[in-house]
Amino acid sequence: MGLFKSKPSPPPPPPSPAFSNEWRHTPWGQKEEMLQKLKDYVPGNPQVKTIRILLHGPAGAGKSSFINSINNIFQDKCMNIALADNCSAGASFTRKYETHKIVKEKPGTYYPFLFYDVMGLENGINKGVYDADIVKALKGHVKEGYMFNPVSPLEEENEYYVKAPTPSDTVHCLVSAIPADKLPMMNANKNDEANDIFKKMRAIRLVASNIGIPQMVILTKVDLACPLVREDLKKVYWSKYIKKKMEQCSNELGVPVNCILPVKNYHEEIDLDDDMDVLLLRALRQMVDFAEGFKLSQAD
């Protein structure tokens, strides 16, 4: 005894980063069918000829890049209609409130969904957009061309304040953009009154809910957050890490997981990618469906 020592058991293998099955069905390979349905979309409420989609979220979340990515798909080439910046380091690049339209094949005509990009929310006081300005935009009180001021919110006396907005001026869907790779830092600040971006976003969501405006989340930069997804975008709904981030977003913002859609925006690519497009078009389809339901309820 004691002469022959048993070999120690090998350590157990690390848990797999992936589920055994794709937990949310995704129409991979159906980009053209998805795109055509969106191209054929006609608003159901004749009183509102276009739907207005407002994107908000922390600076650098990819709001402008999402708009550009959607435009890329419809134009069948990579281009920019919303100025985006990769060097902001947490500071918002968007300053002006303006409409972004998707051009149809016939010049001078546009698809009936409009995107509105706002200055990003930032940590600290007198930084980033005032949440009160986003609330005004939701209600249709902000005129095209308004320059956001992190020191002073839009006042009723300002020439860019719309005193009597029409149903066509109001927002029909509120989209929160959350960067998956920055979620740990956002969570780290949630107990800091001045730096809690989630608290600001929840306050905006509460107003939208009181008005009846539907809301959803796009979880951006999933490839930067998860090596499994970086290697293969089709693994996005296999990834345990991405599902965990979606659940965190749901807990922090109060948005159901089925209203949270992961996407990868165009950034360094110069050619279109069908898998990226499927995720992006699926997100747009949900925005359009939500907005359509809201508009039809207004017509009742």
GROMACS .gro file of C-alpha atoms in nm, residues 94-213:
model
  120
   94THR     CA    1  -2.519   6.250  -3.340
   95ARG     CA    2  -2.618   6.607  -3.257
   96LYS     CA    3  -2.906   6.693  -3.489
   97TYR     CA    4  -3.262   6.556  -3.491
   98GLU     CA    5  -3.333   6.454  -3.847
   99THR     CA    6  -3.531   6.209  -4.056
  100HIS     CA    7  -3.359   5.922  -4.233
  101LYS     CA    8  -3.553   5.783  -4.530
  102ILE     CA    9  -3.495   5.469  -4.732
  103VAL     CA   10  -3.499   5.550  -5.104
  104LYS     CA   11  -3.697   5.328  -5.341
  105GLU     CA   12  -3.580   5.223  -5.685
  106LYS     CA   13  -3.765   5.519  -5.840
  107PRO     CA   14  -3.582   5.845  -5.754
  108GLY     CA   15  -3.776   6.078  -5.525
  109THR     CA   16  -3.985   5.799  -5.371
  110TYR     CA   17  -3.931   5.641  -5.030
  111TYR     CA   18  -4.041   5.341  -4.829
  112PRO     CA   19  -4.307   5.424  -4.567
  113PHE     CA   20  -4.086   5.379  -4.262
  114LEU     CA   21  -3.884   5.670  -4.128
  115PHE     CA   22  -3.598   5.651  -3.879
  116TYR     CA   23  -3.513   5.914  -3.620
  117ASP     CA   24  -3.175   5.910  -3.452
  118VAL     CA   25  -3.111   6.113  -3.138
  119MET     CA   26  -2.804   6.216  -2.942
  120GLY     CA   27  -2.686   5.932  -2.721
  121LEU     CA   28  -2.738   5.903  -2.347
  122GLU     CA   29  -2.413   5.947  -2.153
  123ASN     CA   30  -2.283   5.908  -1.800
  124GLY     CA   31  -2.272   6.217  -1.584
  125ILE     CA   32  -2.449   6.551  -1.564
  126ASN     CA   33  -2.464   6.786  -1.864
  127LYS     CA   34  -2.353   6.507  -2.096
  128GLY     CA   35  -2.549   6.345  -2.374
  129VAL     CA   36  -2.912   6.404  -2.462
  130TYR     CA   37  -3.166   6.507  -2.200
  131ASP     CA   38  -3.417   6.229  -2.147
  132ALA     CA   39  -3.682   6.504  -2.148
  133ASP     CA   40  -3.590   6.582  -2.510
  134ILE     CA   41  -3.644   6.219  -2.609
  135VAL     CA   42  -3.985   6.230  -2.441
  136LYS     CA   43  -4.069   6.545  -2.639
  137ALA     CA   44  -3.961   6.368  -2.959
  138LEU     CA   45  -4.187   6.072  -2.874
  139LYS     CA   46  -4.484   6.307  -2.849
  140GLY     CA   47  -4.396   6.487  -3.174
  141HIS     CA   48  -4.284   6.816  -3.016
  142VAL     CA   49  -3.935   6.822  -3.176
  143LYS     CA   50  -3.896   6.975  -3.520
  144GLU     CA   51  -3.657   6.847  -3.783
  145GLY     CA   52  -3.313   7.007  -3.757
  146TYR     CA   53  -3.313   7.066  -3.381
  147MET     CA   54  -2.959   7.057  -3.237
  148PHE     CA   55  -2.952   6.867  -2.908
  149ASN     CA   56  -2.794   7.056  -2.620
  150PRO     CA   57  -2.656   6.848  -2.330
  151VAL     CA   58  -2.669   7.154  -2.103
  152SER     CA   59  -3.022   7.275  -2.177
  153PRO     CA   60  -3.333   7.082  -2.290
  154LEU     CA   61  -3.570   7.204  -2.560
  155GLU     CA   62  -3.809   7.472  -2.428
  156GLU     CA   63  -4.155   7.559  -2.558
  157GLU     CA   64  -4.033   7.904  -2.666
  158ASN     CA   65  -3.776   7.750  -2.901
  159GLU     CA   66  -3.850   7.770  -3.274
  160TYR     CA   67  -3.788   7.395  -3.299
  161TYR     CA   68  -4.062   7.314  -3.049
  162VAL     CA   69  -4.385   7.188  -3.212
  163LYS     CA   70  -4.671   7.308  -2.992
  164ALA     CA   71  -4.954   7.117  -3.160
  165PRO     CA   72  -4.821   6.791  -3.308
  166THR     CA   73  -5.041   6.581  -3.537
  167PRO     CA   74  -5.066   6.198  -3.532
  168SER     CA   75  -4.812   6.199  -3.815
  169ASP     CA   76  -4.561   6.384  -3.591
  170THR     CA   77  -4.564   6.132  -3.308
  171VAL     CA   78  -4.337   5.829  -3.283
  172HIS     CA   79  -4.494   5.490  -3.356
  173CYS     CA   80  -4.220   5.262  -3.220
  174LEU     CA   81  -3.943   5.326  -2.965
  175VAL     CA   82  -3.628   5.121  -3.017
  176SER     CA   83  -3.361   5.098  -2.748
  177ALA     CA   84  -3.014   5.015  -2.881
  178ILE     CA   85  -2.793   4.835  -2.627
  179PRO     CA   86  -2.433   4.732  -2.707
  180ALA     CA   87  -2.379   4.374  -2.591
  181ASP     CA   88  -2.008   4.429  -2.540
  182LYS     CA   89  -2.064   4.728  -2.308
  183LEU     CA   90  -2.333   4.575  -2.086
  184PRO     CA   91  -2.092   4.490  -1.802
  185MET     CA   92  -1.989   4.857  -1.776
  186MET     CA   93  -2.349   4.974  -1.790
  187ASN     CA   94  -2.439   4.736  -1.508
  188ALA     CA   95  -2.143   4.860  -1.302
  189ASN     CA   96  -2.294   5.211  -1.293
  190LYS     CA   97  -2.653   5.120  -1.212
  191ASN     CA   98  -2.621   5.224  -0.847
  192ASP     CA   99  -2.473   5.562  -0.941
  193GLU     CA  100  -2.753   5.817  -0.975
  194ALA     CA  101  -2.565   6.038  -1.226
  195ASN     CA  102  -2.428   5.751  -1.434
  196ASP     CA  103  -2.722   5.510  -1.446
  197ILE     CA  104  -2.812   5.502  -1.814
  198PHE     CA  105  -3.058   5.219  -1.754
  199LYS     CA  106  -3.252   5.441  -1.513
  200LYS     CA  107  -3.278   5.711  -1.781
  201MET     CA  108  -3.394   5.457  -2.037
  202ARG     CA  109  -3.654   5.312  -1.800
  203ALA     CA  110  -3.793   5.662  -1.740
  204ILE     CA  111  -3.828   5.712  -2.117
  205ARG     CA  112  -3.990   5.370  -2.152
  206LEU     CA  113  -4.244   5.456  -1.881
  207VAL     CA  114  -4.357   5.764  -2.073
  208ALA     CA  115  -4.378   5.565  -2.395
  209SER     CA  116  -4.584   5.299  -2.218
  210ASN     CA  117  -4.823   5.560  -2.080
  211ILE     CA  118  -4.875   5.693  -2.432
  212GLY     CA  119  -4.914   5.342  -2.569
  213ILE     CA  120  -4.607   5.352  -2.793
   0.00000   0.00000   0.00000
